[in-house]
mmCIF file with all atom_site columns, C-alpha atoms and ligand atoms in Angstrom:
data_model
loop_
_atom_site.group_PDB
_atom_site.id
_atom_site.type_symbol
_atom_site.label_atom_id
_atom_site.label_alt_id
_atom_site.label_comp_id
_atom_site.label_asym_id
_atom_site.label_entity_id
_atom_site.label_seq_id
_atom_site.pdbx_PDB_ins_code
_atom_site.Cartn_x
_atom_site.Cartn_y
_atom_site.Cartn_z
_atom_site.occupancy
_atom_site.B_iso_or_equiv
_atom_site.pdbx_formal_charge
_atom_site.auth_seq_id
_atom_site.auth_comp_id
_atom_site.auth_asym_id
_atom_site.auth_atom_id
_atom_site.pdbx_PDB_model_num
ATOM   1   C  CA  . UNK A 1 1   ? -10.949 9.510   -4.792  1.00 87.00 ? 24  UNK A CA  1
ATOM   2   C  CA  . UNK A 1 2   ? -10.683 5.858   -3.856  1.00 94.00 ? 25  UNK A CA  1
ATOM   3   C  CA  . UNK A 1 3   ? -7.718  5.274   -1.486  1.00 95.00 ? 26  UNK A CA  1
ATOM   4   C  CA  . UNK A 1 4   ? -7.926  1.495   -1.960  1.00 96.00 ? 27  UNK A CA  1
ATOM   5   C  CA  . UNK A 1 5   ? -6.707  1.957   -5.565  1.00 95.00 ? 28  UNK A CA  1
ATOM   6   C  CA  . UNK A 1 6   ? -3.479  3.472   -4.254  1.00 95.00 ? 29  UNK A CA  1
ATOM   7   C  CA  . UNK A 1 7   ? -3.122  0.654   -1.726  1.00 97.00 ? 30  UNK A CA  1
ATOM   8   C  CA  . UNK A 1 8   ? -3.455  -1.816  -4.604  1.00 97.00 ? 31  UNK A CA  1
ATOM   9   C  CA  . UNK A 1 9   ? -0.674  0.018   -6.449  1.00 95.00 ? 32  UNK A CA  1
ATOM   10  C  CA  . UNK A 1 10  ? 1.473   -0.437  -3.291  1.00 97.00 ? 33  UNK A CA  1
ATOM   11  C  CA  . UNK A 1 11  ? 0.689   -4.177  -3.361  1.00 98.00 ? 34  UNK A CA  1
ATOM   12  C  CA  . UNK A 1 12  ? 1.920   -4.413  -6.986  1.00 96.00 ? 35  UNK A CA  1
ATOM   13  C  CA  . UNK A 1 13  ? 5.141   -2.607  -5.988  1.00 96.00 ? 36  UNK A CA  1
ATOM   14  C  CA  . UNK A 1 14  ? 5.685   -5.086  -3.124  1.00 97.00 ? 37  UNK A CA  1
ATOM   15  C  CA  . UNK A 1 15  ? 5.072   -8.070  -5.443  1.00 98.00 ? 38  UNK A CA  1
ATOM   16  C  CA  . UNK A 1 16  ? 7.576   -6.629  -7.888  1.00 97.00 ? 39  UNK A CA  1
ATOM   17  C  CA  . UNK A 1 17  ? 10.164  -6.323  -5.099  1.00 97.00 ? 40  UNK A CA  1
ATOM   18  C  CA  . UNK A 1 18  ? 9.608   -9.962  -4.074  1.00 97.00 ? 41  UNK A CA  1
ATOM   19  C  CA  . UNK A 1 19  ? 10.218  -10.976 -7.722  1.00 97.00 ? 42  UNK A CA  1
ATOM   20  C  CA  . UNK A 1 20  ? 13.409  -8.927  -7.855  1.00 98.00 ? 43  UNK A CA  1
ATOM   21  C  CA  . UNK A 1 21  ? 14.682  -10.404 -4.570  1.00 96.00 ? 44  UNK A CA  1
ATOM   22  C  CA  . UNK A 1 22  ? 14.039  -13.948 -5.834  1.00 95.00 ? 45  UNK A CA  1
ATOM   23  C  CA  . UNK A 1 23  ? 15.944  -13.264 -9.062  1.00 95.00 ? 46  UNK A CA  1
ATOM   24  C  CA  . UNK A 1 24  ? 18.839  -11.420 -7.414  1.00 94.00 ? 47  UNK A CA  1
ATOM   25  C  CA  . UNK A 1 25  ? 21.806  -13.232 -5.922  1.00 88.00 ? 48  UNK A CA  1
ATOM   26  C  CA  . UNK A 1 26  ? 23.937  -12.784 -2.819  1.00 82.00 ? 49  UNK A CA  1
ATOM   27  C  CA  . UNK A 1 27  ? 24.772  -9.178  -1.977  1.00 86.00 ? 50  UNK A CA  1
ATOM   28  C  CA  . UNK A 1 28  ? 22.445  -7.789  -4.649  1.00 93.00 ? 51  UNK A CA  1
ATOM   29  C  CA  . UNK A 1 29  ? 19.587  -8.873  -2.455  1.00 94.00 ? 52  UNK A CA  1
ATOM   30  C  CA  . UNK A 1 30  ? 20.292  -6.649  0.551   1.00 93.00 ? 53  UNK A CA  1
ATOM   31  C  CA  . UNK A 1 31  ? 19.273  -3.242  -0.900  1.00 96.00 ? 54  UNK A CA  1
ATOM   32  C  CA  . UNK A 1 32  ? 16.114  -4.837  -2.342  1.00 97.00 ? 55  UNK A CA  1
ATOM   33  C  CA  . UNK A 1 33  ? 15.262  -6.389  1.031   1.00 96.00 ? 56  UNK A CA  1
ATOM   34  C  CA  . UNK A 1 34  ? 15.710  -3.000  2.720   1.00 96.00 ? 57  UNK A CA  1
ATOM   35  C  CA  . UNK A 1 35  ? 13.497  -1.378  0.088   1.00 97.00 ? 58  UNK A CA  1
ATOM   36  C  CA  . UNK A 1 36  ? 10.820  -4.030  0.646   1.00 97.00 ? 59  UNK A CA  1
ATOM   37  C  CA  . UNK A 1 37  ? 11.004  -3.557  4.408   1.00 97.00 ? 60  UNK A CA  1
ATOM   38  C  CA  . UNK A 1 38  ? 10.614  0.234   4.155   1.00 97.00 ? 61  UNK A CA  1
ATOM   39  C  CA  . UNK A 1 39  ? 7.737   0.008   1.676   1.00 97.00 ? 62  UNK A CA  1
ATOM   40  C  CA  . UNK A 1 40  ? 5.843   -2.644  3.640   1.00 97.00 ? 63  UNK A CA  1
ATOM   41  C  CA  . UNK A 1 41  ? 6.253   -0.964  7.019   1.00 98.00 ? 64  UNK A CA  1
ATOM   42  C  CA  . UNK A 1 42  ? 4.928   2.346   5.660   1.00 98.00 ? 65  UNK A CA  1
ATOM   43  C  CA  . UNK A 1 43  ? 2.043   0.619   3.834   1.00 98.00 ? 66  UNK A CA  1
ATOM   44  C  CA  . UNK A 1 44  ? 0.968   -1.315  6.929   1.00 98.00 ? 67  UNK A CA  1
ATOM   45  C  CA  . UNK A 1 45  ? 1.213   1.761   9.141   1.00 98.00 ? 68  UNK A CA  1
ATOM   46  C  CA  . UNK A 1 46  ? -0.930  3.742   6.686   1.00 98.00 ? 69  UNK A CA  1
ATOM   47  C  CA  . UNK A 1 47  ? -3.609  1.040   6.684   1.00 98.00 ? 70  UNK A CA  1
ATOM   48  C  CA  . UNK A 1 48  ? -3.513  0.651   10.467  1.00 98.00 ? 71  UNK A CA  1
ATOM   49  C  CA  . UNK A 1 49  ? -3.690  4.359   11.253  1.00 98.00 ? 72  UNK A CA  1
ATOM   50  C  CA  . UNK A 1 50  ? -6.007  5.698   8.565   1.00 97.00 ? 73  UNK A CA  1
ATOM   51  C  CA  . UNK A 1 51  ? -7.979  2.856   6.981   1.00 97.00 ? 74  UNK A CA  1
ATOM   52  C  CA  . UNK A 1 52  ? -8.607  -0.009  9.419   1.00 97.00 ? 75  UNK A CA  1
ATOM   53  C  CA  . UNK A 1 53  ? -10.060 2.102   12.275  1.00 96.00 ? 76  UNK A CA  1
ATOM   54  C  CA  . UNK A 1 54  ? -12.778 3.318   9.903   1.00 96.00 ? 77  UNK A CA  1
ATOM   55  C  CA  . UNK A 1 55  ? -13.382 -0.046  8.208   1.00 94.00 ? 78  UNK A CA  1
ATOM   56  C  CA  . UNK A 1 56  ? -14.977 -1.783  11.193  1.00 95.00 ? 79  UNK A CA  1
ATOM   57  C  CA  . UNK A 1 57  ? -18.172 0.225   10.690  1.00 94.00 ? 80  UNK A CA  1
ATOM   58  C  CA  . UNK A 1 58  ? -18.509 -1.333  7.214   1.00 96.00 ? 81  UNK A CA  1
ATOM   59  C  CA  . UNK A 1 59  ? -17.084 -4.868  7.505   1.00 94.00 ? 82  UNK A CA  1
ATOM   60  C  CA  . UNK A 1 60  ? -17.407 -5.551  11.237  1.00 92.00 ? 83  UNK A CA  1
ATOM   61  C  CA  . UNK A 1 61  ? -14.624 -6.147  13.768  1.00 95.00 ? 84  UNK A CA  1
ATOM   62  C  CA  . UNK A 1 62  ? -13.592 -9.652  12.690  1.00 95.00 ? 85  UNK A CA  1
ATOM   63  C  CA  . UNK A 1 63  ? -12.173 -8.722  9.299   1.00 95.00 ? 86  UNK A CA  1
ATOM   64  C  CA  . UNK A 1 64  ? -10.144 -5.853  10.753  1.00 97.00 ? 87  UNK A CA  1
ATOM   65  C  CA  . UNK A 1 65  ? -8.833  -7.938  13.649  1.00 97.00 ? 88  UNK A CA  1
ATOM   66  C  CA  . UNK A 1 66  ? -7.768  -10.622 11.189  1.00 97.00 ? 89  UNK A CA  1
ATOM   67  C  CA  . UNK A 1 67  ? -6.010  -8.032  9.033   1.00 98.00 ? 90  UNK A CA  1
ATOM   68  C  CA  . UNK A 1 68  ? -4.180  -6.586  12.040  1.00 98.00 ? 91  UNK A CA  1
ATOM   69  C  CA  . UNK A 1 69  ? -3.091  -10.057 13.158  1.00 98.00 ? 92  UNK A CA  1
ATOM   70  C  CA  . UNK A 1 70  ? -1.775  -10.726 9.646   1.00 98.00 ? 93  UNK A CA  1
ATOM   71  C  CA  . UNK A 1 71  ? 0.214   -7.484  9.754   1.00 98.00 ? 94  UNK A CA  1
ATOM   72  C  CA  . UNK A 1 72  ? 1.794   -8.590  13.043  1.00 98.00 ? 95  UNK A CA  1
ATOM   73  C  CA  . UNK A 1 73  ? 2.649   -11.971 11.527  1.00 97.00 ? 96  UNK A CA  1
ATOM   74  C  CA  . UNK A 1 74  ? 4.120   -10.240 8.477   1.00 97.00 ? 97  UNK A CA  1
ATOM   75  C  CA  . UNK A 1 75  ? 6.351   -8.089  10.713  1.00 97.00 ? 98  UNK A CA  1
ATOM   76  C  CA  . UNK A 1 76  ? 7.529   -11.187 12.537  1.00 97.00 ? 99  UNK A CA  1
ATOM   77  C  CA  . UNK A 1 77  ? 8.249   -13.137 9.333   1.00 96.00 ? 100 UNK A CA  1
ATOM   78  C  CA  . UNK A 1 78  ? 10.041  -10.115 7.890   1.00 96.00 ? 101 UNK A CA  1
ATOM   79  C  CA  . UNK A 1 79  ? 12.242  -9.876  11.011  1.00 96.00 ? 102 UNK A CA  1
ATOM   80  C  CA  . UNK A 1 80  ? 12.992  -13.628 10.830  1.00 93.00 ? 103 UNK A CA  1
ATOM   81  C  CA  . UNK A 1 81  ? 14.044  -13.266 7.205   1.00 93.00 ? 104 UNK A CA  1
ATOM   82  C  CA  . UNK A 1 82  ? 16.178  -10.168 7.811   1.00 93.00 ? 105 UNK A CA  1
ATOM   83  C  CA  . UNK A 1 83  ? 17.938  -11.927 10.711  1.00 93.00 ? 106 UNK A CA  1
ATOM   84  C  CA  . UNK A 1 84  ? 19.399  -14.359 8.156   1.00 92.00 ? 107 UNK A CA  1
ATOM   85  C  CA  . UNK A 1 85  ? 22.021  -13.317 5.623   1.00 86.00 ? 108 UNK A CA  1
ATOM   86  C  CA  . UNK A 1 86  ? 20.765  -13.882 2.065   1.00 87.00 ? 109 UNK A CA  1
ATOM   87  C  CA  . UNK A 1 87  ? 23.383  -16.608 1.477   1.00 88.00 ? 110 UNK A CA  1
ATOM   88  C  CA  . UNK A 1 88  ? 22.678  -18.376 4.778   1.00 89.00 ? 111 UNK A CA  1
ATOM   89  C  CA  . UNK A 1 89  ? 20.840  -21.722 4.792   1.00 89.00 ? 112 UNK A CA  1
ATOM   90  C  CA  . UNK A 1 90  ? 17.181  -21.129 5.528   1.00 92.00 ? 113 UNK A CA  1
ATOM   91  C  CA  . UNK A 1 91  ? 16.976  -17.688 3.945   1.00 93.00 ? 114 UNK A CA  1
ATOM   92  C  CA  . UNK A 1 92  ? 15.065  -18.894 0.879   1.00 93.00 ? 115 UNK A CA  1
ATOM   93  C  CA  . UNK A 1 93  ? 12.586  -20.743 3.099   1.00 94.00 ? 116 UNK A CA  1
ATOM   94  C  CA  . UNK A 1 94  ? 12.067  -17.655 5.283   1.00 95.00 ? 117 UNK A CA  1
ATOM   95  C  CA  . UNK A 1 95  ? 11.592  -15.529 2.149   1.00 95.00 ? 118 UNK A CA  1
ATOM   96  C  CA  . UNK A 1 96  ? 8.984   -17.924 0.718   1.00 96.00 ? 119 UNK A CA  1
ATOM   97  C  CA  . UNK A 1 97  ? 7.053   -18.125 4.018   1.00 95.00 ? 120 UNK A CA  1
ATOM   98  C  CA  . UNK A 1 98  ? 7.020   -14.352 4.295   1.00 97.00 ? 121 UNK A CA  1
ATOM   99  C  CA  . UNK A 1 99  ? 5.916   -13.952 0.680   1.00 97.00 ? 122 UNK A CA  1
ATOM   100 C  CA  . UNK A 1 100 ? 3.107   -16.508 1.085   1.00 97.00 ? 123 UNK A CA  1
ATOM   101 C  CA  . UNK A 1 101 ? 1.844   -14.675 4.187   1.00 97.00 ? 124 UNK A CA  1
ATOM   102 C  CA  . UNK A 1 102 ? 1.763   -11.367 2.318   1.00 98.00 ? 125 UNK A CA  1
ATOM   103 C  CA  . UNK A 1 103 ? 0.049   -12.946 -0.706  1.00 98.00 ? 126 UNK A CA  1
ATOM   104 C  CA  . UNK A 1 104 ? -2.688  -14.355 1.509   1.00 98.00 ? 127 UNK A CA  1
ATOM   105 C  CA  . UNK A 1 105 ? -3.231  -10.986 3.186   1.00 98.00 ? 128 UNK A CA  1
ATOM   106 C  CA  . UNK A 1 106 ? -3.284  -9.081  -0.115  1.00 98.00 ? 129 UNK A CA  1
ATOM   107 C  CA  . UNK A 1 107 ? -5.833  -11.559 -1.501  1.00 98.00 ? 130 UNK A CA  1
ATOM   108 C  CA  . UNK A 1 108 ? -8.131  -10.892 1.442   1.00 97.00 ? 131 UNK A CA  1
ATOM   109 C  CA  . UNK A 1 109 ? -7.817  -7.134  1.121   1.00 98.00 ? 132 UNK A CA  1
ATOM   110 C  CA  . UNK A 1 110 ? -8.314  -7.057  -2.630  1.00 98.00 ? 133 UNK A CA  1
ATOM   111 C  CA  . UNK A 1 111 ? -10.857 -9.873  -2.747  1.00 98.00 ? 134 UNK A CA  1
ATOM   112 C  CA  . UNK A 1 112 ? -12.992 -9.032  0.294   1.00 97.00 ? 135 UNK A CA  1
ATOM   113 C  CA  . UNK A 1 113 ? -12.251 -5.882  2.267   1.00 97.00 ? 136 UNK A CA  1
ATOM   114 C  CA  . UNK A 1 114 ? -11.687 -3.393  -0.572  1.00 97.00 ? 137 UNK A CA  1
ATOM   115 C  CA  . UNK A 1 115 ? -14.651 -4.532  -2.740  1.00 97.00 ? 138 UNK A CA  1
ATOM   116 C  CA  . UNK A 1 116 ? -16.949 -4.369  0.298   1.00 97.00 ? 139 UNK A CA  1
ATOM   117 C  CA  . UNK A 1 117 ? -15.674 -0.876  1.090   1.00 97.00 ? 140 UNK A CA  1
ATOM   118 C  CA  . UNK A 1 118 ? -16.313 0.262   -2.476  1.00 96.00 ? 141 UNK A CA  1
ATOM   119 C  CA  . UNK A 1 119 ? -19.867 -1.080  -2.512  1.00 97.00 ? 142 UNK A CA  1
ATOM   120 C  CA  . UNK A 1 120 ? -20.956 -0.287  1.061   1.00 97.00 ? 143 UNK A CA  1
ATOM   121 C  CA  . UNK A 1 121 ? -18.402 2.188   2.405   1.00 96.00 ? 144 UNK A CA  1
ATOM   122 C  CA  . UNK A 1 122 ? -18.170 4.900   -0.255  1.00 94.00 ? 145 UNK A CA  1
ATOM   123 C  CA  . UNK A 1 123 ? -18.825 7.499   2.446   1.00 95.00 ? 146 UNK A CA  1
ATOM   124 C  CA  . UNK A 1 124 ? -15.951 6.210   4.593   1.00 96.00 ? 147 UNK A CA  1
ATOM   125 C  CA  . UNK A 1 125 ? -13.575 6.177   1.604   1.00 95.00 ? 148 UNK A CA  1
ATOM   126 C  CA  . UNK A 1 126 ? -14.519 9.777   0.775   1.00 92.00 ? 149 UNK A CA  1
ATOM   127 C  CA  . UNK A 1 127 ? -14.002 10.866  4.381   1.00 94.00 ? 150 UNK A CA  1
ATOM   128 C  CA  . UNK A 1 128 ? -10.553 9.332   4.758   1.00 95.00 ? 151 UNK A CA  1
ATOM   129 C  CA  . UNK A 1 129 ? -9.248  10.534  1.354   1.00 91.00 ? 152 UNK A CA  1
ATOM   130 C  CA  . UNK A 1 130 ? -7.553  13.702  2.639   1.00 88.00 ? 153 UNK A CA  1
ATOM   131 C  CA  . UNK A 1 131 ? -5.960  12.240  5.823   1.00 93.00 ? 154 UNK A CA  1
ATOM   132 C  CA  . UNK A 1 132 ? -4.939  9.242   3.704   1.00 94.00 ? 155 UNK A CA  1
ATOM   133 C  CA  . UNK A 1 133 ? -3.043  11.415  1.210   1.00 89.00 ? 156 UNK A CA  1
ATOM   134 C  CA  . UNK A 1 134 ? -1.434  13.443  3.998   1.00 90.00 ? 157 UNK A CA  1
ATOM   135 C  CA  . UNK A 1 135 ? -0.275  10.274  5.735   1.00 95.00 ? 158 UNK A CA  1
ATOM   136 C  CA  . UNK A 1 136 ? 1.151   8.899   2.472   1.00 93.00 ? 159 UNK A CA  1
ATOM   137 C  CA  . UNK A 1 137 ? 3.268   11.997  2.021   1.00 89.00 ? 160 UNK A CA  1
ATOM   138 C  CA  . UNK A 1 138 ? 4.336   11.918  5.688   1.00 93.00 ? 161 UNK A CA  1
ATOM   139 C  CA  . UNK A 1 139 ? 5.378   8.245   5.413   1.00 95.00 ? 162 UNK A CA  1
ATOM   140 C  CA  . UNK A 1 140 ? 7.205   8.823   2.122   1.00 92.00 ? 163 UNK A CA  1
ATOM   141 C  CA  . UNK A 1 141 ? 5.045   6.373   0.169   1.00 92.00 ? 164 UNK A CA  1
ATOM   142 C  CA  . UNK A 1 142 ? 5.238   6.726   -3.631  1.00 85.00 ? 165 UNK A CA  1
ATOM   143 C  CA  . UNK A 1 143 ? 2.823   9.093   -5.317  1.00 84.00 ? 166 UNK A CA  1
ATOM   144 C  CA  . UNK A 1 144 ? 2.398   7.383   -8.663  1.00 86.00 ? 167 UNK A CA  1
ATOM   145 C  CA  . UNK A 1 145 ? 0.616   9.458   -11.321 1.00 92.00 ? 168 UNK A CA  1
ATOM   146 C  CA  . UNK A 1 146 ? -1.047  6.453   -12.990 1.00 92.00 ? 169 UNK A CA  1
ATOM   147 C  CA  . UNK A 1 147 ? -2.348  5.144   -9.653  1.00 90.00 ? 170 UNK A CA  1
ATOM   148 C  CA  . UNK A 1 148 ? -3.549  8.617   -8.730  1.00 91.00 ? 171 UNK A CA  1
ATOM   149 C  CA  . UNK A 1 149 ? -5.437  8.917   -12.042 1.00 94.00 ? 172 UNK A CA  1
ATOM   150 C  CA  . UNK A 1 150 ? -7.001  5.468   -11.558 1.00 92.00 ? 173 UNK A CA  1
ATOM   151 C  CA  . UNK A 1 151 ? -8.092  6.343   -8.016  1.00 92.00 ? 174 UNK A CA  1
ATOM   152 C  CA  . UNK A 1 152 ? -9.696  9.714   -8.774  1.00 93.00 ? 175 UNK A CA  1
ATOM   153 C  CA  . UNK A 1 153 ? -12.173 11.518  -10.992 1.00 93.00 ? 176 UNK A CA  1
ATOM   154 C  CA  . UNK A 1 154 ? -10.928 14.453  -13.055 1.00 96.00 ? 177 UNK A CA  1
ATOM   155 C  CA  . UNK A 1 155 ? -12.893 16.829  -10.794 1.00 94.00 ? 178 UNK A CA  1
ATOM   156 C  CA  . UNK A 1 156 ? -11.188 15.439  -7.681  1.00 91.00 ? 179 UNK A CA  1
ATOM   157 C  CA  . UNK A 1 157 ? -7.750  15.816  -9.272  1.00 92.00 ? 180 UNK A CA  1
ATOM   158 C  CA  . UNK A 1 158 ? -8.579  19.356  -10.368 1.00 93.00 ? 181 UNK A CA  1
ATOM   159 C  CA  . UNK A 1 159 ? -9.604  20.291  -6.842  1.00 89.00 ? 182 UNK A CA  1
ATOM   160 C  CA  . UNK A 1 160 ? -6.532  18.669  -5.262  1.00 86.00 ? 183 UNK A CA  1
ATOM   161 C  CA  . UNK A 1 161 ? -4.190  20.245  -7.823  1.00 88.00 ? 184 UNK A CA  1
ATOM   162 C  CA  . UNK A 1 162 ? -5.629  23.707  -7.194  1.00 89.00 ? 185 UNK A CA  1
ATOM   163 C  CA  . UNK A 1 163 ? -5.281  23.193  -3.430  1.00 84.00 ? 186 UNK A CA  1
ATOM   164 C  CA  . UNK A 1 164 ? -1.680  22.128  -3.937  1.00 85.00 ? 187 UNK A CA  1
ATOM   165 C  CA  . UNK A 1 165 ? -0.946  25.349  -5.840  1.00 89.00 ? 188 UNK A CA  1
ATOM   166 C  CA  . UNK A 1 166 ? -0.539  23.836  -9.316  1.00 92.00 ? 189 UNK A CA  1
ATOM   167 C  CA  . UNK A 1 167 ? -0.929  26.507  -11.998 1.00 93.00 ? 190 UNK A CA  1
ATOM   168 C  CA  . UNK A 1 168 ? -2.709  26.303  -15.352 1.00 94.00 ? 191 UNK A CA  1
ATOM   169 C  CA  . UNK A 1 169 ? -5.017  23.505  -14.196 1.00 95.00 ? 192 UNK A CA  1
ATOM   170 C  CA  . UNK A 1 170 ? -8.007  24.578  -16.300 1.00 93.00 ? 193 UNK A CA  1
ATOM   171 C  CA  . UNK A 1 171 ? -6.417  23.466  -19.592 1.00 95.00 ? 194 UNK A CA  1
ATOM   172 C  CA  . UNK A 1 172 ? -5.016  20.170  -18.261 1.00 96.00 ? 195 UNK A CA  1
ATOM   173 C  CA  . UNK A 1 173 ? -6.229  16.652  -19.086 1.00 96.00 ? 196 UNK A CA  1
ATOM   174 C  CA  . UNK A 1 174 ? -6.902  14.164  -16.293 1.00 96.00 ? 197 UNK A CA  1
ATOM   175 C  CA  . UNK A 1 175 ? -3.490  12.536  -16.881 1.00 96.00 ? 198 UNK A CA  1
ATOM   176 C  CA  . UNK A 1 176 ? -1.697  15.890  -16.824 1.00 96.00 ? 199 UNK A CA  1
ATOM   177 C  CA  . UNK A 1 177 ? -3.411  16.777  -13.549 1.00 95.00 ? 200 UNK A CA  1
ATOM   178 C  CA  . UNK A 1 178 ? -2.317  13.461  -12.034 1.00 95.00 ? 201 UNK A CA  1
ATOM   179 C  CA  . UNK A 1 179 ? 1.267   14.033  -13.237 1.00 95.00 ? 202 UNK A CA  1
ATOM   180 C  CA  . UNK A 1 180 ? 1.351   17.568  -11.823 1.00 94.00 ? 203 UNK A CA  1
ATOM   181 C  CA  . UNK A 1 181 ? -0.131  16.459  -8.506  1.00 89.00 ? 204 UNK A CA  1
ATOM   182 C  CA  . UNK A 1 182 ? 2.237   13.510  -8.199  1.00 90.00 ? 205 UNK A CA  1
ATOM   183 C  CA  . UNK A 1 183 ? 5.080   15.970  -8.862  1.00 89.00 ? 206 UNK A CA  1
ATOM   184 C  CA  . UNK A 1 184 ? 4.159   18.374  -6.070  1.00 85.00 ? 207 UNK A CA  1
ATOM   185 C  CA  . UNK A 1 185 ? 3.363   15.626  -3.560  1.00 77.00 ? 208 UNK A CA  1
ATOM   186 C  CA  . UNK A 1 186 ? 6.522   13.617  -4.142  1.00 72.00 ? 209 UNK A CA  1
HETATM 187 FE FE1 . FE2 B 2 .   ? -2.488  -3.670  1.993   1.00 67.86 ? 315 FE2 B FE1 1
HETATM 188 FE FE1 . FE2 B 2 .   ? -2.947  -4.809  5.047   1.00 67.86 ? 316 FE2 B FE1 1
#
């Protein structure tokens, strides 16, 4: 199981929400902004509590410190944006600044940190898999079947599904296992 694959699925969800906010108008924007805030806060907390503390051993302190600083900046830019009503002057500028900050951070995670973890930190990724999944459930982050299938081998899904009390696992395909597991963890 590779937790970074699920984090990448979170990033796609956040990008999709930014798109929706940009296309929406006036009052339609508020529920989307709230959804973005909830998703991002949970995602950052998951990375900070479960992933980053274990990453330093693989990438060194600098990359993790930079990532944590970028999370703090993201929280600040998000608060600045939320402080403005969507129809207030300056909102679009605050939204674009916030989005650019997130894009930069996601690029660094997906372009540097995650690839380095996959090539040099397989052991760390394996060790954090279980606490990572528990924390996701606790934080209410989505358990997407397709992302789960992409992040895991069939054997890993089989094991997790059995542990979660799913029945009839022996005749299931990898996709069916991911669906069943996503169902019980949601
Ligand atoms: Fe991330
Ligand atoms: Fe991050």
